[in-house]
Structure formats: C-alpha cells, structure tokens
Tab-separated table of C-alpha atoms and ligand atoms in Angstrom:
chain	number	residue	atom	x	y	z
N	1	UNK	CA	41.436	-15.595	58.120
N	2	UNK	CA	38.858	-16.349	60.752
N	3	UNK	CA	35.063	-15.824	58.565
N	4	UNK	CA	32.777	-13.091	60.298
N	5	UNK	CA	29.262	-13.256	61.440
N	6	UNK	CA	28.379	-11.984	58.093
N	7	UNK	CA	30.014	-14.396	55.833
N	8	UNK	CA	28.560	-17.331	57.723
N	9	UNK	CA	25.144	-15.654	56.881
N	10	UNK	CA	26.165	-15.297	53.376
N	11	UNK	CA	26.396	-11.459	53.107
N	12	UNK	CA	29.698	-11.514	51.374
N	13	UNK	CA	27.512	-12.614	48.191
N	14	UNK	CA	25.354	-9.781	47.845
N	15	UNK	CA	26.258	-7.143	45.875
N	16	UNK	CA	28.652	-4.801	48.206
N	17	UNK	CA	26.848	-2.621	51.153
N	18	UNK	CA	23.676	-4.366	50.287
N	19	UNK	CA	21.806	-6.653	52.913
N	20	UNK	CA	18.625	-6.309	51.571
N	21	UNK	CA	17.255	-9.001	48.881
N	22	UNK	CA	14.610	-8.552	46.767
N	23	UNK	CA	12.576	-12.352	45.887
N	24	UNK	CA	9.090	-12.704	44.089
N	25	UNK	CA	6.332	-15.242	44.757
N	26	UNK	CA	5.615	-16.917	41.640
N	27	UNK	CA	2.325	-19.074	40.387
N	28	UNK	CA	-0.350	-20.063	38.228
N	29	UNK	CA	-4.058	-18.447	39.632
N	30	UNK	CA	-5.339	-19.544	43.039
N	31	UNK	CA	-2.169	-21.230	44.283
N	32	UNK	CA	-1.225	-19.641	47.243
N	33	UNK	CA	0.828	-16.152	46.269
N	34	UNK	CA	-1.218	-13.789	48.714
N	35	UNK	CA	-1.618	-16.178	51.198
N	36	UNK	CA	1.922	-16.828	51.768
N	37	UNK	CA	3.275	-12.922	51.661
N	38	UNK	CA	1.028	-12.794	53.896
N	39	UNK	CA	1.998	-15.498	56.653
N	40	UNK	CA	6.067	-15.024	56.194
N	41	UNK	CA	5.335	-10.748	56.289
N	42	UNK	CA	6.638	-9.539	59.599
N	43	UNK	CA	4.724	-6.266	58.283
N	44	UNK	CA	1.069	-5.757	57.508
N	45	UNK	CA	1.359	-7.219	53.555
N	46	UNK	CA	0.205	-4.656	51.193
N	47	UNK	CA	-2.454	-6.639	49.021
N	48	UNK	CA	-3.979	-5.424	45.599
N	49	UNK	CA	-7.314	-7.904	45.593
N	50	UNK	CA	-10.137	-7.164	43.210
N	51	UNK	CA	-13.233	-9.276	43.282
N	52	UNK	CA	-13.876	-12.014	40.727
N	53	UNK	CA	-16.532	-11.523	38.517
N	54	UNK	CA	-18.864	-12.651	35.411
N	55	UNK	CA	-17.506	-9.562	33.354
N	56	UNK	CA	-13.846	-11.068	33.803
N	57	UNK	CA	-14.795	-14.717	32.578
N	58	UNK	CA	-13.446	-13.782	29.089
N	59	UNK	CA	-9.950	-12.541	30.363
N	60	UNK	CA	-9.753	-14.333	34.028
N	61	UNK	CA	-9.679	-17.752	35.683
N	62	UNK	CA	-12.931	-17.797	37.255
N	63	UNK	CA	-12.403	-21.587	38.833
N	64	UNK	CA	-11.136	-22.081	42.465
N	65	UNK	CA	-13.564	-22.861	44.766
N	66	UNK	CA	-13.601	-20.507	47.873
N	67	UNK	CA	-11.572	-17.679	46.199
N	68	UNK	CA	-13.507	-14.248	45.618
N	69	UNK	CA	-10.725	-12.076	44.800
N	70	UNK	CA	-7.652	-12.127	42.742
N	71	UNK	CA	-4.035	-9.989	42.967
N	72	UNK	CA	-4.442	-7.440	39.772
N	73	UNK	CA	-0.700	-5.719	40.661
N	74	UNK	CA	1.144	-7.472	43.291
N	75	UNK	CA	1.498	-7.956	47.066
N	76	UNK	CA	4.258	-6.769	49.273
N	77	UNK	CA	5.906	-7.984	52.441
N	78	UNK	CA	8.853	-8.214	54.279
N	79	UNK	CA	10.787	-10.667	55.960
N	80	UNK	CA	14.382	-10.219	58.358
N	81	UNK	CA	16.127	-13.603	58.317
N	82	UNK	CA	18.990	-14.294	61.058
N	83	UNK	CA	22.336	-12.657	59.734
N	84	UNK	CA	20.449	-9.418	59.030
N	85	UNK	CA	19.117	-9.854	55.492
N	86	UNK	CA	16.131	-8.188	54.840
N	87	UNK	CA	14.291	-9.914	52.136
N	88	UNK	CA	11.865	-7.833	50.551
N	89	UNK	CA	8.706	-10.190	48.979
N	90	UNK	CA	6.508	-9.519	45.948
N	91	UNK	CA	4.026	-11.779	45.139
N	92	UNK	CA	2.901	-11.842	41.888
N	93	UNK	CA	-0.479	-11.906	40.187
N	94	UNK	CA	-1.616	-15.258	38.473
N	95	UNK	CA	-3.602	-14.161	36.289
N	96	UNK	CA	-2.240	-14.525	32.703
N	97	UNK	CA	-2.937	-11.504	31.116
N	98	UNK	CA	-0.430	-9.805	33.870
N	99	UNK	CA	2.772	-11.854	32.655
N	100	UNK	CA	4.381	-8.001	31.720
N	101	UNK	CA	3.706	-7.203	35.278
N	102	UNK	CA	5.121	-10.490	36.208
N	103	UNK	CA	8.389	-9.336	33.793
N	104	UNK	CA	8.416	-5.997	35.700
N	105	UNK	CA	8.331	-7.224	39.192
N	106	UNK	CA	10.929	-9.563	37.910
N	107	UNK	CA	13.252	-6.722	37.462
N	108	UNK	CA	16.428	-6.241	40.156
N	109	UNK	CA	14.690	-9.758	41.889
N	110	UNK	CA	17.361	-12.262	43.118
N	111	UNK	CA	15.409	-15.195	43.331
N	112	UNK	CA	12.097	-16.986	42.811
N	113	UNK	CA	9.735	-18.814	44.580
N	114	UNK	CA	7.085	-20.941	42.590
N	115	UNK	CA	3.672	-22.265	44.280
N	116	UNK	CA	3.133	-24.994	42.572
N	117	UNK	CA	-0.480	-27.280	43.099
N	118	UNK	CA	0.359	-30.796	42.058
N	119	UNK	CA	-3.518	-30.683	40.779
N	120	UNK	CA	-2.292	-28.573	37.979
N	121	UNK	CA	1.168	-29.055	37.372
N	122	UNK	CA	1.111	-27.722	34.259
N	123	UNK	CA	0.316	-24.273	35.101
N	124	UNK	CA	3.344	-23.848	36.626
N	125	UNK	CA	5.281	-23.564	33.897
N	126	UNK	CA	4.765	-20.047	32.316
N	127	UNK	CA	6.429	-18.805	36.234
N	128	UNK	CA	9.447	-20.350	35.461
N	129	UNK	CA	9.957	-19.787	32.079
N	130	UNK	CA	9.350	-15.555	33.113
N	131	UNK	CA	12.299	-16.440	35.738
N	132	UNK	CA	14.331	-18.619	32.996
N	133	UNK	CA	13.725	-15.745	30.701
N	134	UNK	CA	15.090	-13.005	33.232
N	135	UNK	CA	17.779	-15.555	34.019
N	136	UNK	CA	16.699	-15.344	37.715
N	137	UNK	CA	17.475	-18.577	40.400
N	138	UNK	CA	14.268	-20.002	41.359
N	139	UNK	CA	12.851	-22.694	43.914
N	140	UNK	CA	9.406	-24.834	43.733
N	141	UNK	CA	7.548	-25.017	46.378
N	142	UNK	CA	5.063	-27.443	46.304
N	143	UNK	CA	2.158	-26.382	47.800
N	144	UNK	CA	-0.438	-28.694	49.962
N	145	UNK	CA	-4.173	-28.231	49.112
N	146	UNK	CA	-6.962	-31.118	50.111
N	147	UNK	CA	-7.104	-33.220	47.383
N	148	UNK	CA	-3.850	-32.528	45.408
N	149	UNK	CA	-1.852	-35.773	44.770
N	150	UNK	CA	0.929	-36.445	47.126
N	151	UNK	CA	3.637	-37.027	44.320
N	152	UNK	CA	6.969	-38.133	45.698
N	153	UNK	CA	10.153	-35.780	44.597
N	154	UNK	CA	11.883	-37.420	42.341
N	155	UNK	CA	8.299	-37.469	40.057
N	156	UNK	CA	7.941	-34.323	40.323
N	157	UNK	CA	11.205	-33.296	39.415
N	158	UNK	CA	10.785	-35.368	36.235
N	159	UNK	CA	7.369	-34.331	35.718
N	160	UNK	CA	8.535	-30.808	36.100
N	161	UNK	CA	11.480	-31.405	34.270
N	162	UNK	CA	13.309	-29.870	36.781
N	163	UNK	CA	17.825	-29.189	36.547
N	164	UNK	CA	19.207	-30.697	39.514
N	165	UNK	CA	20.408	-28.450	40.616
N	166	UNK	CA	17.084	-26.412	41.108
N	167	UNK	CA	15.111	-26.643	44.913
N	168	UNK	CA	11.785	-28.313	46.155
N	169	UNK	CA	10.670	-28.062	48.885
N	170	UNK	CA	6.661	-28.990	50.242
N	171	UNK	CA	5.296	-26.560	52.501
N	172	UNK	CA	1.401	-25.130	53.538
N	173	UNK	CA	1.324	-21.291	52.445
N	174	UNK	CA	-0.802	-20.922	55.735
N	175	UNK	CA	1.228	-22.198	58.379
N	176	UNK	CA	4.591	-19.872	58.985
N	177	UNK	CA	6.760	-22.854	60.219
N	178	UNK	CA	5.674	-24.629	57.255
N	179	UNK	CA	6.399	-21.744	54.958
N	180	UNK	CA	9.108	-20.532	55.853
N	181	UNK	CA	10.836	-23.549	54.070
N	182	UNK	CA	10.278	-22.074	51.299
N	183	UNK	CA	12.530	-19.154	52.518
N	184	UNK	CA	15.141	-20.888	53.691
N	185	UNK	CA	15.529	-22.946	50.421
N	186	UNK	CA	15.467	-19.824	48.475
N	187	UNK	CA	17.818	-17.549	50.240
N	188	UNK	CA	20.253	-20.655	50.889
N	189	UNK	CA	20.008	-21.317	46.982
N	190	UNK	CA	20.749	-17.449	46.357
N	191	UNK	CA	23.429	-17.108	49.026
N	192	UNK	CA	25.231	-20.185	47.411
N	193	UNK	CA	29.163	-20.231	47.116
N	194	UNK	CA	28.790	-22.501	44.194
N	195	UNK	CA	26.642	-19.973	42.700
N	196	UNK	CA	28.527	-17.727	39.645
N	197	UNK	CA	27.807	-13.918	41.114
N	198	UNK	CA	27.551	-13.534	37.172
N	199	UNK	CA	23.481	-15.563	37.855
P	1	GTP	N1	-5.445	-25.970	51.535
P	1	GTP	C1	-4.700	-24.883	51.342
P	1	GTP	N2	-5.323	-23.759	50.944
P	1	GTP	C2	-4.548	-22.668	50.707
P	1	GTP	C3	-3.148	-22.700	50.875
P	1	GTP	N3	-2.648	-21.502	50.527
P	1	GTP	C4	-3.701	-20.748	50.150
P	1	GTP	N4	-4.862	-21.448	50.283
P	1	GTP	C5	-6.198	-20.986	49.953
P	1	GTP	O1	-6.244	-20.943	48.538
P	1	GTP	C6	-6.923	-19.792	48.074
P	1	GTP	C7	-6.007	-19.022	47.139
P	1	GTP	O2	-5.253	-18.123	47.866
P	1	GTP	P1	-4.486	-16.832	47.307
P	1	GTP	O3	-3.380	-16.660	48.282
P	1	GTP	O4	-5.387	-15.694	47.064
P	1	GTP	O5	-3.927	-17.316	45.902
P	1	GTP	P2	-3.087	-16.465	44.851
P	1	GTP	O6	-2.097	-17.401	44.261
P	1	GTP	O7	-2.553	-15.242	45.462
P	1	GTP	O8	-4.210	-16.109	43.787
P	1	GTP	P3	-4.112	-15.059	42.559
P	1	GTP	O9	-3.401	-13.852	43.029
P	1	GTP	O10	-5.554	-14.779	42.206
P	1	GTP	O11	-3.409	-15.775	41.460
P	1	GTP	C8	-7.360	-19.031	49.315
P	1	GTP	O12	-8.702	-19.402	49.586
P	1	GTP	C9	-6.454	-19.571	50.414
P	1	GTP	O13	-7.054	-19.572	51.695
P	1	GTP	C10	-2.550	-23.908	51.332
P	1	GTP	O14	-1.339	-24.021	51.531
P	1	GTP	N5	-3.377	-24.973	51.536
P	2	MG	MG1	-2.717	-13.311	44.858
C-alpha cells in the first residue's frame, strides 16, 4: 500500500488521533533553556524569570556572567513542524533545587532536549539521568558559547558517556536556523521506526 502524507511525516507513531508532541528543554543553570523556547516559539514564549539575587546565593547558582534572571517554573512555546505536528516546548528551570519540577514537566513528555556547555560538561548530567529515570528519549545539543572548548563528537560522546544510539547535534540557542537542529534531531529520534512504541 502506497504510504500517505502522514506516514512519511511520521504520524503513524504517535499515539492514535494525536499530532501534537509534547518535548522539554533540558540543562544545567545558564545554558541556554529560555533562550532557545524562545527563538524556535512561533508564539510569544511564556517565560517565568525572577531576578538573581544575594538572598538566593545559599540555594541558587549565582555565576554566569551577563545573566540577571533565572526560570523558577518553566517556559512555554510552540513549534508546527512540516507534516502537521505540533510540538509543544517546555523548558525547564536549571536551578537544582527545582529537579521535582523538572520530574513534573517530565510527565506525558516524548522526548528531551539537553543544552549542554562543553565548559561544564558535568552539569549536564543530573538532565539526563531525570529523562533516564522517566525512561524518556533524549538528544544533546551542544550548545556554542565564546570560550567553550570546541570538542569533536566522538569526545564528547565518550566524555558524556553517551549510548549510540542517543543524538548530538551543535547548534547556537540564538540563531533559529541553527536551533532548529536541535528539533529536527529530536522529533526524527522520537518519530523513529526502529523505536519500540513501548519507549
Ligand atoms: N554565546 C551564547 N550565548 C547564549 C546562547 N544561548 C543563550 N545565551 C546567553 O546565555 C544566557 C543564559 O540564557 P538563558 O536562556 O536564560 O539560560 P537558561 O538555561 O534558561 O537559564 P536558567 O533558566 O536560569 O537555568 C543569556 O544571557 C543568553 O543570552 C548561545 O547559544 N550562545
Ligand atoms: Mg531559563
């Protein structure tokens, strides 16, 4: 049988009726989350920013230069893709003390997106092991700031200790040709056939 318009998109994937897909943007603190919703949104992004402060140094990151505020619930966007799918993005705080708001906007997510800042590799980790936890498909996205080391792949998959068969993609959270790599990866990762519907 000949495939329709909506199996070459991938629709015949999502769960039955349903061409809307819900993905969160993942990260440690000050990596890009709210900038990104923001440039892929086709929709004014809703945005929950609080200023940084002294009186949070005990419970915040305090430390990236030329950042005032900080997401304290989540942002919200919106994104059609060709094929119809509506992808509906939540980008997640960074903060640490939020990782049961992290868990939360986890829930009914099909996919993941992690910023990642090769200056802190590291910090990336508690993102993915919320998404391992909730046993939700997730992509790195390796995002470019001045001064972050230009690793190639390959080392970052190994310093990230990355499964194979896991996305990475490089992109600038600023630039919407640039980020909407990130998308593509993601949705094309979700939308998979070798992907068990049981993920
Ligand atoms: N150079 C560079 N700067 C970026 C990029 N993306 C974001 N920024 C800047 O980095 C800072 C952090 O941006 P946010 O989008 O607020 O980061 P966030 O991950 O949402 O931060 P939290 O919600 O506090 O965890 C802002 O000053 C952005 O302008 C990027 O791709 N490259
Ligand atoms: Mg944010």
């Amino acid at each position: 049988m000949a495939s329709t318009a909506s199996d070459r998109a991938g629709l015949h994937y999502l769960p039955p009726g349903s061409r809307s897909v819900k993905v969160v943007v993942l990260g440690a603190f000050g990596v890009g989350k709210t900038t990104y919703v923001e440039t892929v949104s086709e929709i004014a992004p809703l945005q929950t920013e609080e200023h940084l402060t002294e009186a949070g140094q005990n419970v915040d990151h305090l430390t990236v230069s030329s950042k005032a505020t900080t997401t304290v619930s989540m942002d919200f966007g919106r994104r059609t893709l060709a094929g119809g799918i509506v992808l509906y993005l939540f980008g997640a705080p960074g903060q640490p003390r939020f990782a049961d708001t992290i868990r939360w906007l986890l829930e009914g997510a099909l996919g993941g997106l992690v910023l990642v800042d090769t200056r802190h590799l590291e910090q990336c980790w508690e993102s993915i092991g919320l998404l391992e936890e909730a046993g939700i498909p997730y992509t790195i996205a390796i995002n470019s700031f001045a001064g972050s080391p230009a690793y190639a792949k390959d080392v970052l998959r190994e310093a990230l200790a990355l499964p194979a068969d896991r996305p990475l993609v490089r992109l600038d959270a600023r630039h919407l040709e640039s980020a909407k790599a990130g998308l593509i990866a993601l949705v094309t990762d979700i939308l998979s056939p070798m992907r068990s519907p049981a993920r």
